[in-house]
XYZ file of C-alpha atoms in Angstrom:
339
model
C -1.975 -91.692 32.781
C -5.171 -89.627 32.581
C -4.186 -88.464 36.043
C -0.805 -86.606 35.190
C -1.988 -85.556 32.211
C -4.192 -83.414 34.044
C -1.402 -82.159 36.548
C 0.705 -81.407 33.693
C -2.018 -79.457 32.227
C -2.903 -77.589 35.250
C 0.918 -76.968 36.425
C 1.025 -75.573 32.298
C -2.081 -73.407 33.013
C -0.862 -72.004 36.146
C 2.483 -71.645 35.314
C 3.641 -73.886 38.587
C 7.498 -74.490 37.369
C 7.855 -76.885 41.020
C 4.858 -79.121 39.626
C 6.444 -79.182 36.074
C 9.862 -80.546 37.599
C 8.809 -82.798 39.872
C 5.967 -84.453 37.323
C 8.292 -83.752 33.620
C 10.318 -86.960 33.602
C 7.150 -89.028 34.067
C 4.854 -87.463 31.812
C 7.113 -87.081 28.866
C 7.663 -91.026 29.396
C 4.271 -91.382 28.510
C 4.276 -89.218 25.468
C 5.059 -91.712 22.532
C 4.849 -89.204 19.530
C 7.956 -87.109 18.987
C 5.862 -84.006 17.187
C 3.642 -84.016 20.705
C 6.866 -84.103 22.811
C 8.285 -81.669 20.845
C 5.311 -79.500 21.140
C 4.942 -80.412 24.787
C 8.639 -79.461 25.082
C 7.982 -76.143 24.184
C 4.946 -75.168 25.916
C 6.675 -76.298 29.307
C 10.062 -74.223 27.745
C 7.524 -70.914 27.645
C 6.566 -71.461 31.195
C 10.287 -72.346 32.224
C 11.730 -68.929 31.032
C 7.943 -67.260 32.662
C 9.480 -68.517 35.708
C 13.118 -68.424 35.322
C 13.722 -71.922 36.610
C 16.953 -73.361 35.505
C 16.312 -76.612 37.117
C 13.825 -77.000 35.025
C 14.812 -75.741 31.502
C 18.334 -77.832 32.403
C 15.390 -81.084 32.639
C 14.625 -79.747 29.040
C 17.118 -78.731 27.855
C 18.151 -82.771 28.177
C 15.443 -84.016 26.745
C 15.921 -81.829 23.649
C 19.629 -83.166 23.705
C 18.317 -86.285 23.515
C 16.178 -85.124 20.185
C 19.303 -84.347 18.314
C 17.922 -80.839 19.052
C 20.518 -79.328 21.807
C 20.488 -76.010 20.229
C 16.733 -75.278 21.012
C 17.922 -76.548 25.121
C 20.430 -73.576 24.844
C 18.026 -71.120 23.771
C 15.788 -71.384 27.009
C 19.260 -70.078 29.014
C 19.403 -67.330 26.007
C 15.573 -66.359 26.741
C 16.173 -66.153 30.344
C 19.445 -64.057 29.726
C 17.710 -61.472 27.679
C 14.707 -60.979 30.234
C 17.430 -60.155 33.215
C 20.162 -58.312 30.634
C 18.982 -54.409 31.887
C 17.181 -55.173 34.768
C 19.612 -56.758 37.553
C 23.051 -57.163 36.859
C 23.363 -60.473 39.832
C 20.515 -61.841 38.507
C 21.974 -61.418 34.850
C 25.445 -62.731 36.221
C 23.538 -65.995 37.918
C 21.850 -66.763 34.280
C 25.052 -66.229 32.143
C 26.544 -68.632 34.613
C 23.802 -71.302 34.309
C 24.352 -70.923 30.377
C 27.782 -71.177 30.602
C 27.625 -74.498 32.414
C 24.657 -76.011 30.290
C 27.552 -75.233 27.305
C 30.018 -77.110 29.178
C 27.583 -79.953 30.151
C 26.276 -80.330 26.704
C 29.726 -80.771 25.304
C 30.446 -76.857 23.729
C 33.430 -76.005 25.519
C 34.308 -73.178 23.464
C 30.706 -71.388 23.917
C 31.180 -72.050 27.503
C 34.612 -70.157 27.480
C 33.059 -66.938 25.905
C 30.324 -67.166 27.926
C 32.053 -68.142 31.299
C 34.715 -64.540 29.722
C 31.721 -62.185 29.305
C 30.309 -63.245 33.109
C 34.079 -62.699 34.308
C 33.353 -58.919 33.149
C 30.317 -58.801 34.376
C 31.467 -60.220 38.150
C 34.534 -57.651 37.922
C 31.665 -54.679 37.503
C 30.329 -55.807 40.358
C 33.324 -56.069 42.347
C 32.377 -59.433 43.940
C 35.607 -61.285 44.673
C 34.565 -64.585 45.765
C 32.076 -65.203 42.360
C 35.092 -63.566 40.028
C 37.354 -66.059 41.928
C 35.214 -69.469 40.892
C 34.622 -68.023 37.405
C 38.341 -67.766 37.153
C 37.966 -71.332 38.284
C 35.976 -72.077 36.007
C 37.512 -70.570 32.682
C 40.869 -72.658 34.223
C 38.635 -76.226 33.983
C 37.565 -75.328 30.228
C 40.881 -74.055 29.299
C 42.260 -77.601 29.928
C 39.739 -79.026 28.407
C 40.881 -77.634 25.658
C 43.771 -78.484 26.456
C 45.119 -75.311 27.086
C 46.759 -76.592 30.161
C 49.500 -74.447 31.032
C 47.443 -71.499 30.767
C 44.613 -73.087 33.120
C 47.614 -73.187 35.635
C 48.151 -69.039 34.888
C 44.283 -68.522 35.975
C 44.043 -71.261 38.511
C 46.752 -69.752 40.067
C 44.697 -66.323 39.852
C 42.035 -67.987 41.371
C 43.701 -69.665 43.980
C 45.236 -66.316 44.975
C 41.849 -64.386 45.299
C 40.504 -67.666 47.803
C 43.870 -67.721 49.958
C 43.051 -63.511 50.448
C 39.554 -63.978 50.876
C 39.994 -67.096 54.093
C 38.155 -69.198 51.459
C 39.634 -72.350 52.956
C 37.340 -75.298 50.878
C 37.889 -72.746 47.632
C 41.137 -72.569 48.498
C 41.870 -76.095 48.468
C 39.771 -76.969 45.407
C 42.199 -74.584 43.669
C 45.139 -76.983 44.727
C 43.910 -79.932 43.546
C 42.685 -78.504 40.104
C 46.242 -77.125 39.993
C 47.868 -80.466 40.958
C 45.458 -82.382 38.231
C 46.361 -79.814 35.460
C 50.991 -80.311 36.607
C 49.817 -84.301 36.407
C 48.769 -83.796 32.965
C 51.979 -81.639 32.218
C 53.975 -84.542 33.508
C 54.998 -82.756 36.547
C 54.571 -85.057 39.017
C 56.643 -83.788 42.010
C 54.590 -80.859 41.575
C 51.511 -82.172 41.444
C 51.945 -84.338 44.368
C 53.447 -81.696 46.069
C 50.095 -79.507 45.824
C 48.046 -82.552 46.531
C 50.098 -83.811 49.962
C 49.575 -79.322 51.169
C 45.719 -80.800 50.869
C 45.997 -83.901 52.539
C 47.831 -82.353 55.339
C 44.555 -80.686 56.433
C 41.532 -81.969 53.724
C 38.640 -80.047 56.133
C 36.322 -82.304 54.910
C 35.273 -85.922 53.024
C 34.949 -84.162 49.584
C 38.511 -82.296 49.371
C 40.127 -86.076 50.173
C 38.489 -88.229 48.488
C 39.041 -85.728 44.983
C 42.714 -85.314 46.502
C 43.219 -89.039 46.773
C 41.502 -89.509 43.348
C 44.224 -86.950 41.491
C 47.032 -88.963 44.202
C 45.933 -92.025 42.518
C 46.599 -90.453 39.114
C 50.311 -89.007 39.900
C 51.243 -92.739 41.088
C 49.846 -94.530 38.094
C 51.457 -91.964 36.077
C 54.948 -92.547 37.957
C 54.205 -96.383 37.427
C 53.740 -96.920 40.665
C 50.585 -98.801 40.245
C 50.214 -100.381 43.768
C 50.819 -97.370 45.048
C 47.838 -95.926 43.107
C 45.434 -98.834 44.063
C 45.991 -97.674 47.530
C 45.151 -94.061 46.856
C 41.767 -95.145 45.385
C 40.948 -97.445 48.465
C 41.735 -94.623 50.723
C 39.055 -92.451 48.313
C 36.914 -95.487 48.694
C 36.742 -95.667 52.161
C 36.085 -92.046 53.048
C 33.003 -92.036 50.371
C 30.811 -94.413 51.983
C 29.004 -91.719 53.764
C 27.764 -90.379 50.666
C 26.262 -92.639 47.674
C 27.590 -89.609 44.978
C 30.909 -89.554 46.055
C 31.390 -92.742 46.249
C 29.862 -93.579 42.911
C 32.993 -91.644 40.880
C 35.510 -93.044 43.816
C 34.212 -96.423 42.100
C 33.896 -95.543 38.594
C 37.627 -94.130 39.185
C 38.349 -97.665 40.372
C 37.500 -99.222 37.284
C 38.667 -96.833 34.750
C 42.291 -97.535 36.541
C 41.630 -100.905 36.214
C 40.458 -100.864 32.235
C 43.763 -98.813 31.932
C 45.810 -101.372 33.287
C 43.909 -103.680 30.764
C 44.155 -101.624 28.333
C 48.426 -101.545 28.647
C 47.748 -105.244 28.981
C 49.534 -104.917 32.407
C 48.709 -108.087 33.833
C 51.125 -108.160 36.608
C 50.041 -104.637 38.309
C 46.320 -106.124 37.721
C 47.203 -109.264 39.615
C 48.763 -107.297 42.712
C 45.903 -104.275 43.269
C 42.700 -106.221 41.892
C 43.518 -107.826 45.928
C 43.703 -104.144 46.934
C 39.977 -103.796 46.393
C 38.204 -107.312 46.827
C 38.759 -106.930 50.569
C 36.549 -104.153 50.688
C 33.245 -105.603 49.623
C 31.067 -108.427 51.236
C 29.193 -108.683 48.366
C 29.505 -109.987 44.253
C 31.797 -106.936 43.814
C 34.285 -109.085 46.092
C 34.100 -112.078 42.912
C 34.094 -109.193 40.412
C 37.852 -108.220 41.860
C 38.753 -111.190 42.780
C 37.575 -112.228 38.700
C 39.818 -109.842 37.617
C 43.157 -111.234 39.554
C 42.325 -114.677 38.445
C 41.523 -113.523 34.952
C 45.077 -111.508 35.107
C 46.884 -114.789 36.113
C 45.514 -116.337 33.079
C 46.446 -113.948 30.644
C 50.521 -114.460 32.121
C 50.271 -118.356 31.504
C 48.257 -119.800 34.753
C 45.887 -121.658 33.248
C 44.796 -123.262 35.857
C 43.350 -119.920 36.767
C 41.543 -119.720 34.022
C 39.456 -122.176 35.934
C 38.683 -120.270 39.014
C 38.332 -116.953 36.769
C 35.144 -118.942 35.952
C 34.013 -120.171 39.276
C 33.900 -116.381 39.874
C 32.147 -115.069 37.141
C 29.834 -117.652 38.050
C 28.573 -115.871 41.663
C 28.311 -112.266 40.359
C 24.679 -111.764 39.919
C 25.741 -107.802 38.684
C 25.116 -107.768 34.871
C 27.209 -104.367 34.803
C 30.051 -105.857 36.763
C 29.716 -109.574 34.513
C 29.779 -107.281 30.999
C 33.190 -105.250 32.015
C 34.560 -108.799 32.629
C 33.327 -109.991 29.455
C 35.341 -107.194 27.595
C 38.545 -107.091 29.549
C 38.886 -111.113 28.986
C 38.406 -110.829 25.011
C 41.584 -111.079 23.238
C 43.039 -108.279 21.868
C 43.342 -108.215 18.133
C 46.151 -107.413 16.696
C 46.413 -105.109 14.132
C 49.293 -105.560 11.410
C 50.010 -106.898 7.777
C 50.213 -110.531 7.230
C 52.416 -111.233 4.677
């Protein structure tokens, strides 16, 4: 303890922002009084905006979130903001940017609109195409958010323009599958999977499919084609396992299809795709799936699978995996009048 104390100190002293970030989760673990971290939030928040770091305000900025106290997180980007404002109008663009996304991170998707608007100005002063293009992009994502969807399309398609002129080919393609996520959400299926199959037909690389499959999977389990869309995830599934990120929200896209499903208390679609996945995995998450087809059985009269729903939940050592079970198999109460 007594020796990161003194790096912290020294990194403070010296203003090293690269020490800060790579000792601040750490140190503020040991801090146990929330008047010190406050105060120790703010001496490393003067040093942050000294150096301009956004990686490390953004480490913060979260622990302020965390403090009930987001608005003093947002004020680092502000501080930043106001040093660059007259003296470089990039390196003003790149800070209104980082504010705009800490506003969308930290759950203020109006602020991040007006900010995300006045860096759209400042991009079309500077007559740089490509960043105007992904802030485009980026006022389309809020804008459905707010759920402002068929305008998002209107600047998506904007966007999507600027990328196809430019030969931005990955931009390009991102543009499509926003634009087929926003028609899903519309309820225009044929064209959203009709922007998502121009992707597939040439993805470039494992990130474009594996987000293409992911907004596939949506248009089939909103068609009702549910098997369909257990395929779609696989697919997503099986191109991720290069990369522990991507396949983390191919997973958690897994099982927020399946608590859907549970949630409709659509036990025959669970029984056919929960196969779908178990044949994947080697190891609990195997049970976990093959938990849920037993446990869907049950709930349409098998009780003898009630049984082997058991057995199953017996061999999965994951806690994580064990708790989702625990919820999907409570009854669901019914809410009414009894008279």
């Amino acid at each position: 303890m007594k020796k990161i104390t003194r790096e912290w100190e020294n990194a403070i002293k010296e203003k090293n922002c690269e020490k800060l970030l790579e000792i601040i989760e750490d140190y503020l673990d040991t801090i146990e009084d929330e008047e010190q971290l406050k105060r120790e939030l703010e001496r490393a928040g003067q040093v942050a905006i000294d150096c301009e770091n956004f990686e490390l305000i953004h480490e913060i900025a979260h622990t302020y979130e965390h403090l009930g106290e987001t608005e003093k997180g947002i004020e680092l980007y502000k501080s930043v903001i106001e040093k660059r404002r007259d003296r470089d109008k990039e390196k003003y663009a790149e800070a209104l940017y980082y504010l705009a996304d800490a506003y969308e991170h930290f759950g203020m998707p109006e602020e991040a609109l007006k900010t995300y608007e006045k860096l759209l100005r400042v991009e079309e002063e500077l007559g740089n195409e490509k960043e105007k293009a992904l802030t485009l992009a980026n006022i389309a994502i809020v804008k459905d958010e707010l759920e402002e969807t068929e305008e998002a399309i209107r600047i998506m398609e904007k966007a999507r323009d600027i990328f196809a002129k430019l030969n931005d080919e990955k931009n390009y393609l991102i543009s499509l599958i926003d634009l087929a996520h926003f028609h899903y959400e519309l309820g225009n299926y044929e064209k959203a999977m009709e922007l998502i199959q121009t992707v597939l037909r040439n993805p470039i690389d494992e990130e474009i499919e594996v987000h293409s499959r992911l907004v596939e999977s949506e248009i089939y389990a909103g068609r009702g084609e549910n098997k369909k869309a257990a395929l779609s995830l696989r697919k997503a599934l099986q191109r991720a396992e290069s990369d522990e990120d991507l396949y983390g929200i191919a997973f958690e896209s897994v099982l927020e299809f399946i608590e859907g499903l549970f949630n409709e208390s659509n036990y025959q679609a669970l029984k056919d795709v929960a196969p779908v996945f178990a044949e994947l995995f080697e190891d609990d998450t195997r049970q976990f799936f093959q938990a849920i087809e037993k446990l869907a059985e049950w709930r349409l009269g098998n009780e003898e699978a009630k049984k082997e729903f058991e057995e199953l939940y017996g061999k999965i050592e994951n806690e994580d995996l064990k708790a989702m079970l625990d919820e999907w198999k409570r009854p669901k109460l019914s809410l009414g009048l009894s008279l």
